[in-house]
Amino acid sequence: MKKIITIAFLLSMSFNMTAQELVVYETTEDIIKTMHNDDFSVKVRKPGGLWKDLFEYNVKVDQVIGTGHSVQNASMASFDFSGTVEIAVTSSKGTINKARVRPLSKGIKTQINENTLYFTLTNPANLSVEINDDIFHNLHLFANPIEKNKPNPKDKKVLYFGPGIHEIPNQILKVPSNKILYLAGGAVLKGQILIDNVQNVKVCGRGIVDQEVRLGVKIAFSKNITVQDIFASQCLTGESDRVTIQNVKTISFFGWGDGMNIMAANNVLFDGVFIRSSDDCTTVYGTRKEFKGGAKNITMQNSTLWADVGHPILIGTHGNSEKPDVLENLNYQNIDILDQKEKQLDYQGCLAINVGDNNLAKNVLFENIRVEDFREGQLLNLRVFYNTKYCTAPGLGIENVVFRNIDYNGQNANTSIIAGYNEQRKIKNISFENLKINGVLITDEMQGKPKWYKTADMAGIFVGEHAEGIIFKMN
């Protein structure tokens, strides 16, 4: 009898662990009237179950045409699930000739039936669904894990916003210490979330900070801060400590629309974020604007970056020339880079360390990074430079950088650059381990490399003066 009960219990536990869950969010009339994009109709269901409609938000993105900028209307939808989910995306523009779901590393297979695209997910993912090669009127689809430990709206520590549009006086919502700000799925906040000179704050939920609000989330002079799952235009962290930003999505469309900046902050973790930006996706600076000091212990992992303009990753431009800053222990791991579009040679590089203002950047790791065929730019750009437009002095140096398991597949990359400034301001100790360019492993011992070639030539990298200790190897 005990044996039968034990088996029944184990079967019950197994069923619960693999149970299918699917959650779609409530949409209110004010959102339906003002925020809908009808390019797509998106439905989700448990395998073989009833289809559930998602609401397709209109989001703006930046398309560079020539040297000018043109704001385009794209779509966004989201839901929560566990187990397996089936998705149907119907285009209102007619027949789908071809389609892709990115990042390509997800390996998502699609089926097309006239104007509807079908595919299946077994894990949460932040995706771009692109029909007939159109990346500016695409569907941003955010398939979230099931939300756990929702805060109680009646708890005095909770600032709760339910479904619907919420107008915020002066468009600034300042969150006090020891509070939880919760934006429910279907909530739209018309104002900036400001976390300023506080501690022990959590912002969470499946809601939205209206994309028209620039710098939708600002974290300043604070510590012990968590931001999870929400959508906004931008998310900045300045002169703060112990910050976690998890599964947050940002899309910007306006000029100088950086995604997630670090300025003079320490111990910051980005995990599972999605950034599509109208300037740099993510940056690490020293002293900048009102924020002062260096930056250390910054990690971005399991994330997706898409730069409609500028760099996907940029380190080092801004600092304090009179009191030099150090930017150290910076880690970028398991990242998909979907695009870069930058005509200006000074601002190219998917993986860029450009130090100015007497900054020293050291101990930087780029690991397990997959770079898709971007439109215009460079794979990497490492320079100690003096950009007189933004800096008051050249950088001090770049030291101890590891590029491990970097995989670029594409045809549009310009020549990458590694160059120091002078004998006192060098680049030192740069290691490439398992660098692959279009499937070719680049090493100092690779076959087919003439002995008189630099290995960097085989990777399309120009190594200039004042750069030493550069190696290419298998790990």
Tab-separated table of C-alpha atoms in Angstrom:
chain	number	residue	atom	x	y	z
A	1	MET	CA	0.000	0.000	0.000
A	2	LYS	CA	2.819	2.382	0.923
A	3	LYS	CA	4.531	1.605	-2.383
A	4	ILE	CA	1.378	2.483	-4.370
A	5	ILE	CA	0.980	5.767	-2.465
A	6	THR	CA	4.641	6.629	-3.076
A	7	ILE	CA	4.322	5.975	-6.826
A	8	ALA	CA	1.139	8.052	-6.983
A	9	PHE	CA	2.885	10.896	-5.160
A	10	LEU	CA	5.862	10.816	-7.521
A	11	LEU	CA	3.574	10.824	-10.545
A	12	SER	CA	1.703	13.786	-9.091
A	13	MET	CA	4.963	15.655	-8.521
A	14	SER	CA	6.095	14.903	-12.076
A	15	PHE	CA	2.805	16.187	-13.484
A	16	ASN	CA	3.056	19.412	-11.476
A	17	MET	CA	6.620	20.011	-12.612
A	18	THR	CA	5.662	19.678	-16.273
A	19	ALA	CA	2.193	21.243	-16.076
A	20	GLN	CA	1.243	23.559	-18.924
A	21	GLU	CA	0.458	27.120	-17.875
A	22	LEU	CA	-0.472	30.039	-20.105
A	23	VAL	CA	-1.290	33.572	-18.971
A	24	VAL	CA	-2.428	36.481	-21.147
A	25	TYR	CA	-3.010	39.955	-19.746
A	26	GLU	CA	-6.144	42.028	-19.446
A	27	THR	CA	-6.432	44.895	-21.916
A	28	THR	CA	-8.594	47.913	-21.087
A	29	GLU	CA	-10.585	50.058	-23.504
A	30	ASP	CA	-8.317	53.110	-23.178
A	31	ILE	CA	-5.300	51.048	-24.280
A	32	ILE	CA	-7.215	49.404	-27.140
A	33	LYS	CA	-8.243	52.817	-28.500
A	34	THR	CA	-4.836	54.518	-28.312
A	35	MET	CA	-2.014	51.959	-28.402
A	36	HIS	CA	-2.906	49.224	-30.893
A	37	ASN	CA	-0.944	48.219	-33.995
A	38	ASP	CA	-2.951	46.110	-36.458
A	39	ASP	CA	-0.046	44.836	-38.592
A	40	PHE	CA	-0.328	41.465	-36.898
A	41	SER	CA	-2.866	39.344	-35.089
A	42	VAL	CA	-1.128	37.155	-32.497
A	43	LYS	CA	-2.624	34.117	-30.785
A	44	VAL	CA	-1.197	31.580	-28.324
A	45	ARG	CA	-2.420	28.287	-26.950
A	46	LYS	CA	-1.411	25.226	-25.026
A	47	PRO	CA	-0.732	22.387	-27.489
A	48	GLY	CA	-4.039	21.483	-29.133
A	49	GLY	CA	-6.006	23.814	-26.853
A	50	LEU	CA	-8.101	26.913	-27.457
A	51	TRP	CA	-6.392	29.925	-28.986
A	52	LYS	CA	-6.040	33.063	-26.830
A	53	ASP	CA	-5.629	36.513	-28.373
A	54	LEU	CA	-2.753	38.783	-27.398
A	55	PHE	CA	-2.891	42.567	-27.569
A	56	GLU	CA	-0.474	44.013	-30.133
A	57	TYR	CA	1.015	47.285	-28.868
A	58	ASN	CA	2.423	49.888	-31.231
A	59	VAL	CA	6.105	50.603	-30.542
A	60	LYS	CA	8.342	53.027	-32.389
A	61	VAL	CA	11.786	52.140	-33.764
A	62	ASP	CA	14.471	54.184	-35.514
A	63	GLN	CA	15.347	53.511	-39.154
A	64	VAL	CA	18.403	55.256	-40.565
A	65	ILE	CA	17.835	56.252	-44.189
A	66	GLY	CA	20.984	57.722	-45.693
A	67	THR	CA	22.223	59.985	-42.915
A	68	GLY	CA	18.751	60.811	-41.600
A	69	HIS	CA	16.456	59.163	-39.083
A	70	SER	CA	12.919	57.977	-39.757
A	71	VAL	CA	10.663	56.728	-36.969
A	72	GLN	CA	8.783	53.547	-37.901
A	73	ASN	CA	5.879	51.771	-36.219
A	74	ALA	CA	6.519	48.191	-35.142
A	75	SER	CA	4.539	45.815	-32.909
A	76	MET	CA	4.974	44.290	-29.476
A	77	ALA	CA	3.098	41.536	-27.625
A	78	SER	CA	3.795	39.467	-24.524
A	79	PHE	CA	2.478	36.624	-22.375
A	80	ASP	CA	3.608	34.143	-19.691
A	81	PHE	CA	3.893	30.376	-19.992
A	82	SER	CA	5.469	27.175	-18.800
A	83	GLY	CA	5.821	23.878	-20.633
A	84	THR	CA	5.068	24.244	-24.343
A	85	VAL	CA	3.139	26.928	-26.192
A	86	GLU	CA	2.000	27.208	-29.803
A	87	ILE	CA	1.995	30.623	-31.472
A	88	ALA	CA	0.172	31.889	-34.562
A	89	VAL	CA	1.141	35.243	-36.099
A	90	THR	CA	-1.156	36.467	-38.877
A	91	SER	CA	-0.018	39.330	-41.114
A	92	SER	CA	-2.611	41.881	-42.186
A	93	LYS	CA	-0.409	42.812	-45.156
A	94	GLY	CA	-1.016	39.655	-47.137
A	95	THR	CA	0.929	36.543	-48.040
A	96	ILE	CA	4.020	35.638	-46.069
A	97	ASN	CA	6.728	34.616	-48.533
A	98	LYS	CA	9.395	34.035	-45.910
A	99	ALA	CA	9.876	34.559	-42.210
A	100	ARG	CA	12.403	34.216	-39.438
A	101	VAL	CA	12.334	34.335	-35.654
A	102	ARG	CA	15.428	35.779	-34.027
A	103	PRO	CA	17.828	35.365	-32.306
A	104	LEU	CA	18.786	32.751	-34.873
A	105	SER	CA	20.680	30.838	-32.177
A	106	LYS	CA	17.303	29.783	-30.729
A	107	GLY	CA	16.819	27.569	-33.772
A	108	ILE	CA	13.075	28.224	-33.912
A	109	LYS	CA	11.447	26.466	-36.844
A	110	THR	CA	8.449	28.040	-38.523
A	111	GLN	CA	5.586	26.942	-40.742
A	112	ILE	CA	3.810	29.281	-43.151
A	113	ASN	CA	0.209	28.970	-44.279
A	114	GLU	CA	-0.591	31.870	-46.630
A	115	ASN	CA	-0.581	34.914	-44.289
A	116	THR	CA	-0.084	33.075	-40.986
A	117	LEU	CA	3.141	31.954	-39.373
A	118	TYR	CA	3.196	29.138	-36.799
A	119	PHE	CA	5.913	28.100	-34.365
A	120	THR	CA	6.351	26.473	-30.966
A	121	LEU	CA	8.263	27.508	-27.850
A	122	THR	CA	9.383	25.297	-24.984
A	123	ASN	CA	11.319	27.983	-23.067
A	124	PRO	CA	10.748	31.648	-22.314
A	125	ALA	CA	12.427	33.962	-24.834
A	126	ASN	CA	12.545	37.565	-26.048
A	127	LEU	CA	12.097	37.390	-29.822
A	128	SER	CA	11.824	39.329	-33.053
A	129	VAL	CA	9.366	37.894	-35.575
A	130	GLU	CA	10.217	39.212	-39.036
A	131	ILE	CA	8.057	38.791	-42.133
A	132	ASN	CA	9.404	39.167	-45.673
A	133	ASP	CA	12.720	40.629	-44.415
A	134	ASP	CA	11.026	43.628	-42.763
A	135	ILE	CA	12.919	44.491	-39.549
A	136	PHE	CA	11.242	47.878	-38.984
A	137	HIS	CA	7.615	46.722	-38.884
A	138	ASN	CA	8.340	43.475	-37.067
A	139	LEU	CA	6.734	41.873	-34.044
A	140	HIS	CA	8.654	42.014	-30.768
A	141	LEU	CA	7.343	38.975	-28.906
A	142	PHE	CA	8.209	38.599	-25.233
A	143	ALA	CA	7.381	35.119	-23.938
A	144	ASN	CA	7.907	35.356	-20.180
A	145	PRO	CA	8.134	32.699	-17.501
A	146	ILE	CA	5.131	32.301	-15.222
A	147	GLU	CA	5.042	35.114	-12.685
A	148	LYS	CA	5.621	33.964	-9.120
A	149	ASN	CA	5.265	35.649	-5.742
A	150	LYS	CA	3.061	38.480	-6.927
A	151	PRO	CA	2.888	41.219	-4.286
A	152	ASN	CA	-0.356	41.789	-2.417
A	153	PRO	CA	-2.026	45.007	-3.650
A	154	LYS	CA	-3.240	45.657	-0.103
A	155	ASP	CA	0.263	45.493	1.371
A	156	LYS	CA	1.328	48.967	2.549
A	157	LYS	CA	4.781	48.374	1.087
A	158	VAL	CA	3.324	47.894	-2.394
A	159	LEU	CA	2.605	50.620	-4.952
A	160	TYR	CA	0.188	48.749	-7.207
A	161	PHE	CA	-0.910	49.692	-10.727
A	162	GLY	CA	-3.485	47.432	-12.364
A	163	PRO	CA	-4.465	47.184	-16.047
A	164	GLY	CA	-5.150	50.472	-17.817
A	165	ILE	CA	-3.405	53.783	-18.484
A	166	HIS	CA	-2.109	55.639	-15.435
A	167	GLU	CA	-1.328	59.344	-15.767
A	168	ILE	CA	1.445	60.420	-13.372
A	169	PRO	CA	1.628	64.058	-12.162
A	170	ASN	CA	4.656	65.815	-13.669
A	171	GLN	CA	5.438	62.470	-15.367
A	172	ILE	CA	7.707	61.378	-12.488
A	173	LEU	CA	6.903	58.603	-10.024
A	174	LYS	CA	9.512	58.586	-7.258
A	175	VAL	CA	9.713	55.290	-5.391
A	176	PRO	CA	10.540	55.498	-1.646
A	177	SER	CA	12.892	53.136	0.174
A	178	ASN	CA	11.653	49.688	1.193
A	179	LYS	CA	8.833	49.698	-1.367
A	180	ILE	CA	7.695	47.418	-4.192
A	181	LEU	CA	6.374	49.094	-7.315
A	182	TYR	CA	4.195	46.637	-9.213
A	183	LEU	CA	2.959	47.155	-12.774
A	184	ALA	CA	0.461	44.437	-13.610
A	185	GLY	CA	0.238	42.996	-17.110
A	186	GLY	CA	-1.909	45.438	-19.100
A	187	ALA	CA	-0.791	48.474	-17.062
A	188	VAL	CA	0.720	51.498	-18.829
A	189	LEU	CA	2.483	54.131	-16.717
A	190	LYS	CA	2.620	57.605	-18.249
A	191	GLY	CA	5.668	58.753	-16.328
A	192	GLN	CA	9.258	57.994	-15.369
A	193	ILE	CA	10.046	55.557	-12.580
A	194	LEU	CA	12.627	57.432	-10.494
A	195	ILE	CA	14.665	55.498	-7.923
A	196	ASP	CA	16.758	58.255	-6.373
A	197	ASN	CA	18.717	58.249	-3.086
A	198	VAL	CA	16.851	55.209	-1.779
A	199	GLN	CA	17.524	51.580	-0.859
A	200	ASN	CA	15.765	48.227	-0.894
A	201	VAL	CA	13.416	48.953	-3.807
A	202	LYS	CA	11.896	46.454	-6.206
A	203	VAL	CA	10.102	47.280	-9.459
A	204	CYS	CA	8.347	44.341	-11.085
A	205	GLY	CA	5.371	43.077	-13.060
A	206	ARG	CA	4.489	42.654	-16.722
A	207	GLY	CA	3.406	46.261	-17.266
A	208	ILE	CA	4.774	49.066	-19.407
A	209	VAL	CA	6.334	52.468	-18.892
A	210	ASP	CA	5.006	54.399	-21.872
A	211	GLN	CA	7.634	54.463	-24.618
A	212	GLU	CA	7.198	58.210	-25.110
A	213	VAL	CA	8.719	58.725	-21.650
A	214	ARG	CA	12.440	59.152	-22.197
A	215	LEU	CA	14.613	57.512	-19.580
A	216	GLY	CA	11.642	55.457	-18.440
A	217	VAL	CA	13.568	53.982	-15.486
A	218	LYS	CA	16.269	55.998	-13.714
A	219	ILE	CA	18.273	54.562	-10.826
A	220	ALA	CA	20.470	57.156	-9.103
A	221	PHE	CA	22.518	57.217	-5.878
A	222	SER	CA	20.750	54.118	-4.579
A	223	LYS	CA	21.527	50.589	-3.398
A	224	ASN	CA	19.883	47.179	-3.233
A	225	ILE	CA	17.626	47.778	-6.237
A	226	THR	CA	15.843	45.185	-8.394
A	227	VAL	CA	13.973	45.845	-11.637
A	228	GLN	CA	12.241	42.846	-13.224
A	229	ASP	CA	10.164	42.025	-16.285
A	230	ILE	CA	8.767	45.453	-17.202
A	231	PHE	CA	9.054	47.340	-20.508
A	232	ALA	CA	10.376	50.908	-20.900
A	233	SER	CA	12.215	53.150	-23.349
A	234	GLN	CA	15.475	53.186	-21.345
A	235	CYS	CA	16.920	52.103	-17.999
A	236	LEU	CA	19.878	54.018	-16.526
A	237	THR	CA	21.951	53.173	-13.454
A	238	GLY	CA	24.093	55.985	-12.045
A	239	GLU	CA	26.377	56.008	-8.968
A	240	SER	CA	24.486	53.121	-7.395
A	241	ASP	CA	25.469	49.784	-5.842
A	242	ARG	CA	24.006	46.271	-5.888
A	243	VAL	CA	21.521	46.602	-8.720
A	244	THR	CA	19.809	43.717	-10.552
A	245	ILE	CA	17.968	44.269	-13.834
A	246	GLN	CA	16.286	41.066	-14.978
A	247	ASN	CA	14.158	40.261	-18.039
A	248	VAL	CA	13.598	43.985	-18.623
A	249	LYS	CA	12.902	45.072	-22.203
A	250	THR	CA	13.736	48.487	-23.634
A	251	ILE	CA	13.061	49.915	-27.097
A	252	SER	CA	13.992	53.527	-27.934
A	253	PHE	CA	13.358	55.544	-31.096
A	254	PHE	CA	14.507	59.109	-30.339
A	255	GLY	CA	17.923	60.721	-30.775
A	256	TRP	CA	20.663	59.546	-28.394
A	257	GLY	CA	18.366	56.828	-27.145
A	258	ASP	CA	20.823	54.604	-25.276
A	259	GLY	CA	19.218	51.491	-23.817
A	260	MET	CA	20.789	50.555	-20.489
A	261	ASN	CA	23.614	52.826	-19.323
A	262	ILE	CA	26.017	52.380	-16.435
A	263	MET	CA	27.575	55.580	-15.085
A	264	ALA	CA	29.890	55.351	-12.079
A	265	ALA	CA	28.052	52.333	-10.632
A	266	ASN	CA	29.239	49.098	-9.030
A	267	ASN	CA	27.958	45.539	-8.689
A	268	VAL	CA	25.297	45.628	-11.395
A	269	LEU	CA	23.777	42.506	-12.960
A	270	PHE	CA	21.795	42.495	-16.208
A	271	ASP	CA	20.208	39.089	-16.758
A	272	GLY	CA	17.971	38.130	-19.668
A	273	VAL	CA	17.375	41.675	-20.902
A	274	PHE	CA	16.286	42.719	-24.416
A	275	ILE	CA	17.520	46.047	-25.773
A	276	ARG	CA	16.667	47.646	-29.119
A	277	SER	CA	18.075	51.146	-29.171
A	278	SER	CA	18.322	54.275	-31.292
A	279	ASP	CA	21.874	54.710	-29.995
A	280	ASP	CA	24.158	52.468	-27.927
A	281	CYS	CA	22.424	49.451	-26.419
A	282	THR	CA	24.508	49.259	-23.250
A	283	THR	CA	27.418	51.324	-21.976
A	284	VAL	CA	29.800	51.444	-19.026
A	285	TYR	CA	31.217	54.878	-18.237
A	286	GLY	CA	33.010	56.462	-15.319
A	287	THR	CA	32.153	59.998	-14.285
A	288	ARG	CA	29.289	61.295	-16.420
A	289	LYS	CA	26.707	64.049	-15.858
A	290	GLU	CA	25.851	64.168	-12.143
A	291	PHE	CA	27.437	60.778	-11.417
A	292	LYS	CA	31.046	60.540	-10.216
A	293	GLY	CA	33.529	57.693	-9.888
A	294	GLY	CA	34.617	54.522	-11.655
A	295	ALA	CA	32.652	51.348	-12.362
A	296	LYS	CA	33.369	47.773	-11.346
A	297	ASN	CA	31.785	44.342	-11.205
A	298	ILE	CA	29.312	44.779	-14.047
A	299	THR	CA	27.798	41.655	-15.647
A	300	MET	CA	25.426	41.319	-18.587
A	301	GLN	CA	24.332	37.772	-19.378
A	302	ASN	CA	21.716	35.771	-21.307
A	303	SER	CA	20.629	38.869	-23.213
A	304	THR	CA	19.769	40.173	-26.686
A	305	LEU	CA	21.070	43.452	-28.163
A	306	TRP	CA	19.942	45.312	-31.287
A	307	ALA	CA	21.462	48.696	-32.146
A	308	ASP	CA	19.491	50.520	-34.821
A	309	VAL	CA	22.201	53.174	-34.380
A	310	GLY	CA	25.470	53.089	-32.445
A	311	HIS	CA	27.142	50.265	-30.557
A	312	PRO	CA	25.565	47.160	-29.066
A	313	ILE	CA	28.248	47.277	-26.321
A	314	LEU	CA	30.413	50.334	-25.531
A	315	ILE	CA	32.871	50.767	-22.663
A	316	GLY	CA	34.952	53.699	-21.564
A	317	THR	CA	34.261	56.964	-23.379
A	318	HIS	CA	33.375	59.232	-20.454
A	319	GLY	CA	35.234	59.816	-17.204
A	320	ASN	CA	37.041	62.370	-15.058
A	321	SER	CA	40.213	63.639	-16.705
A	322	GLU	CA	41.427	65.383	-13.527
A	323	LYS	CA	40.770	62.414	-11.252
A	324	PRO	CA	40.988	59.346	-13.541
A	325	ASP	CA	38.427	56.574	-13.247
A	326	VAL	CA	38.954	52.802	-13.493
A	327	LEU	CA	36.418	50.561	-15.228
A	328	GLU	CA	37.122	46.981	-14.199
A	329	ASN	CA	35.749	43.478	-13.901
A	330	LEU	CA	33.245	43.809	-16.738
A	331	ASN	CA	31.645	40.592	-18.015
A	332	TYR	CA	29.452	40.006	-21.074
A	333	GLN	CA	28.332	36.391	-21.382
A	334	ASN	CA	25.847	34.440	-23.510
A	335	ILE	CA	24.659	37.330	-25.642
A	336	ASP	CA	23.032	37.539	-29.075
A	337	ILE	CA	23.755	40.677	-31.111
A	338	LEU	CA	21.133	41.090	-33.829
A	339	ASP	CA	22.231	44.288	-35.534
A	340	GLN	CA	24.406	47.371	-35.743
A	341	LYS	CA	23.912	50.254	-38.157
A	342	GLU	CA	26.512	53.010	-37.892
A	343	LYS	CA	28.098	54.833	-40.834
A	344	GLN	CA	30.486	56.958	-38.737
A	345	LEU	CA	33.748	55.037	-38.427
A	346	ASP	CA	34.479	56.607	-35.027
A	347	TYR	CA	31.397	54.938	-33.551
A	348	GLN	CA	31.494	51.432	-34.999
A	349	GLY	CA	32.124	48.161	-33.181
A	350	CYS	CA	29.627	45.635	-31.850
A	351	LEU	CA	32.092	44.990	-29.035
A	352	ALA	CA	33.753	48.348	-28.368
A	353	ILE	CA	36.158	49.584	-25.713
A	354	ASN	CA	36.949	53.221	-26.499
A	355	VAL	CA	38.617	54.867	-23.509
A	356	GLY	CA	38.903	58.642	-23.179
A	357	ASP	CA	39.089	61.115	-20.272
A	358	ASN	CA	42.086	59.279	-18.715
A	359	ASN	CA	39.946	56.184	-18.128
A	360	LEU	CA	41.619	52.815	-17.614
A	361	ALA	CA	39.553	49.767	-18.667
A	362	LYS	CA	40.823	46.421	-17.437
A	363	ASN	CA	39.755	42.841	-16.789
A	364	VAL	CA	37.017	42.612	-19.401
A	365	LEU	CA	35.457	39.344	-20.570
A	366	PHE	CA	33.377	38.808	-23.714
A	367	GLU	CA	32.268	35.159	-23.714
A	368	ASN	CA	29.810	33.073	-25.751
A	369	ILE	CA	28.664	35.951	-27.933
A	370	ARG	CA	26.878	35.325	-31.220
A	371	VAL	CA	26.896	38.197	-33.705
A	372	GLU	CA	24.454	38.027	-36.599
A	373	ASP	CA	24.960	39.771	-39.950
A	374	PHE	CA	24.564	43.424	-38.984
A	375	ARG	CA	23.866	46.097	-41.580
A	376	GLU	CA	26.938	48.341	-41.151
A	377	GLY	CA	29.766	48.482	-38.628
A	378	GLN	CA	32.655	46.485	-37.190
A	379	LEU	CA	32.827	43.345	-35.110
A	380	LEU	CA	35.105	44.980	-32.535
A	381	ASN	CA	36.829	48.268	-31.879
A	382	LEU	CA	39.436	48.662	-29.131
A	383	ARG	CA	41.018	52.110	-28.986
A	384	VAL	CA	42.724	54.387	-26.527
A	385	PHE	CA	41.580	57.626	-28.090
A	386	TYR	CA	40.995	61.344	-27.697
A	387	ASN	CA	37.550	62.187	-29.011
A	388	THR	CA	37.541	65.962	-28.652
A	389	LYS	CA	33.772	66.093	-29.176
A	390	TYR	CA	33.101	64.222	-25.922
A	391	CYS	CA	36.388	64.017	-23.992
A	392	THR	CA	38.822	66.442	-22.373
A	393	ALA	CA	41.796	64.044	-22.513
A	394	PRO	CA	42.814	60.765	-24.156
A	395	GLY	CA	42.221	57.506	-22.339
A	396	LEU	CA	44.877	55.963	-20.110
A	397	GLY	CA	44.756	52.383	-21.379
A	398	ILE	CA	43.039	49.047	-22.006
A	399	GLU	CA	44.387	45.935	-20.274
A	400	ASN	CA	43.546	42.258	-19.898
A	401	VAL	CA	40.637	41.650	-22.262
A	402	VAL	CA	39.450	38.144	-23.161
A	403	PHE	CA	37.295	37.364	-26.196
A	404	ARG	CA	36.184	33.740	-25.736
A	405	ASN	CA	33.839	31.844	-28.057
A	406	ILE	CA	32.908	34.803	-30.247
A	407	ASP	CA	31.016	33.707	-33.360
A	408	TYR	CA	30.312	36.137	-36.211
A	409	ASN	CA	28.400	35.098	-39.319
A	410	GLY	CA	27.944	37.751	-41.974
A	411	GLN	CA	29.322	39.711	-44.887
A	412	ASN	CA	28.893	43.359	-43.870
A	413	ALA	CA	31.636	43.858	-41.285
A	414	ASN	CA	34.164	46.597	-41.916
A	415	THR	CA	37.748	46.148	-40.726
A	416	SER	CA	37.931	45.936	-36.931
A	417	ILE	CA	40.511	48.052	-35.075
A	418	ILE	CA	42.859	47.583	-32.121
A	419	ALA	CA	45.023	50.661	-31.509
A	420	GLY	CA	46.667	52.417	-28.569
A	421	TYR	CA	47.412	56.141	-28.279
A	422	ASN	CA	51.117	56.426	-27.438
A	423	GLU	CA	53.827	54.612	-25.459
A	424	GLN	CA	52.281	55.727	-22.177
A	425	ARG	CA	48.692	54.927	-23.201
A	426	LYS	CA	48.735	51.397	-24.571
A	427	ILE	CA	46.533	48.407	-25.187
A	428	LYS	CA	47.957	45.339	-23.433
A	429	ASN	CA	47.164	41.643	-23.172
A	430	ILE	CA	44.258	40.918	-25.496
A	431	SER	CA	43.353	37.236	-25.836
A	432	PHE	CA	41.124	35.702	-28.496
A	433	GLU	CA	40.037	32.143	-27.657
A	434	ASN	CA	37.927	30.255	-30.211
A	435	LEU	CA	37.171	33.265	-32.391
A	436	LYS	CA	35.098	32.149	-35.392
A	437	ILE	CA	34.446	34.259	-38.474
A	438	ASN	CA	31.907	32.639	-40.820
A	439	GLY	CA	32.756	29.250	-39.374
A	440	VAL	CA	36.546	29.660	-39.656
A	441	LEU	CA	38.477	29.278	-36.403
A	442	ILE	CA	41.099	32.028	-36.135
A	443	THR	CA	44.271	30.992	-34.272
A	444	ASP	CA	47.966	31.748	-34.423
A	445	GLU	CA	48.479	28.176	-35.654
A	446	MET	CA	45.638	28.049	-38.180
A	447	GLN	CA	46.141	26.319	-41.485
A	448	GLY	CA	46.291	28.466	-44.582
A	449	LYS	CA	47.792	31.517	-42.876
A	450	PRO	CA	50.996	32.682	-44.551
A	451	LYS	CA	53.823	32.954	-42.024
A	452	TRP	CA	54.321	36.629	-42.778
A	453	TYR	CA	50.668	37.470	-42.017
A	454	LYS	CA	49.491	38.680	-38.666
A	455	THR	CA	46.769	36.386	-37.340
A	456	ALA	CA	44.591	39.473	-36.971
A	457	ASP	CA	44.684	39.858	-40.773
A	458	MET	CA	42.833	36.557	-41.077
A	459	ALA	CA	40.076	37.941	-38.843
A	460	GLY	CA	39.760	41.282	-40.592
A	461	ILE	CA	41.281	43.128	-37.632
A	462	PHE	CA	43.764	46.000	-38.060
A	463	VAL	CA	46.268	46.091	-35.201
A	464	GLY	CA	47.827	49.540	-35.017
A	465	GLU	CA	50.544	51.056	-32.934
A	466	HIS	CA	50.924	50.835	-29.159
A	467	ALA	CA	49.151	47.486	-28.877
A	468	GLU	CA	50.964	44.476	-27.421
A	469	GLY	CA	50.324	40.976	-26.134
A	470	ILE	CA	47.613	40.070	-28.659
A	471	ILE	CA	47.125	36.307	-29.083
A	472	PHE	CA	44.704	34.063	-30.945
A	473	LYS	CA	44.275	30.498	-29.690
A	474	MET	CA	41.963	27.575	-29.024
A	475	ASN	CA	40.936	27.174	-25.410
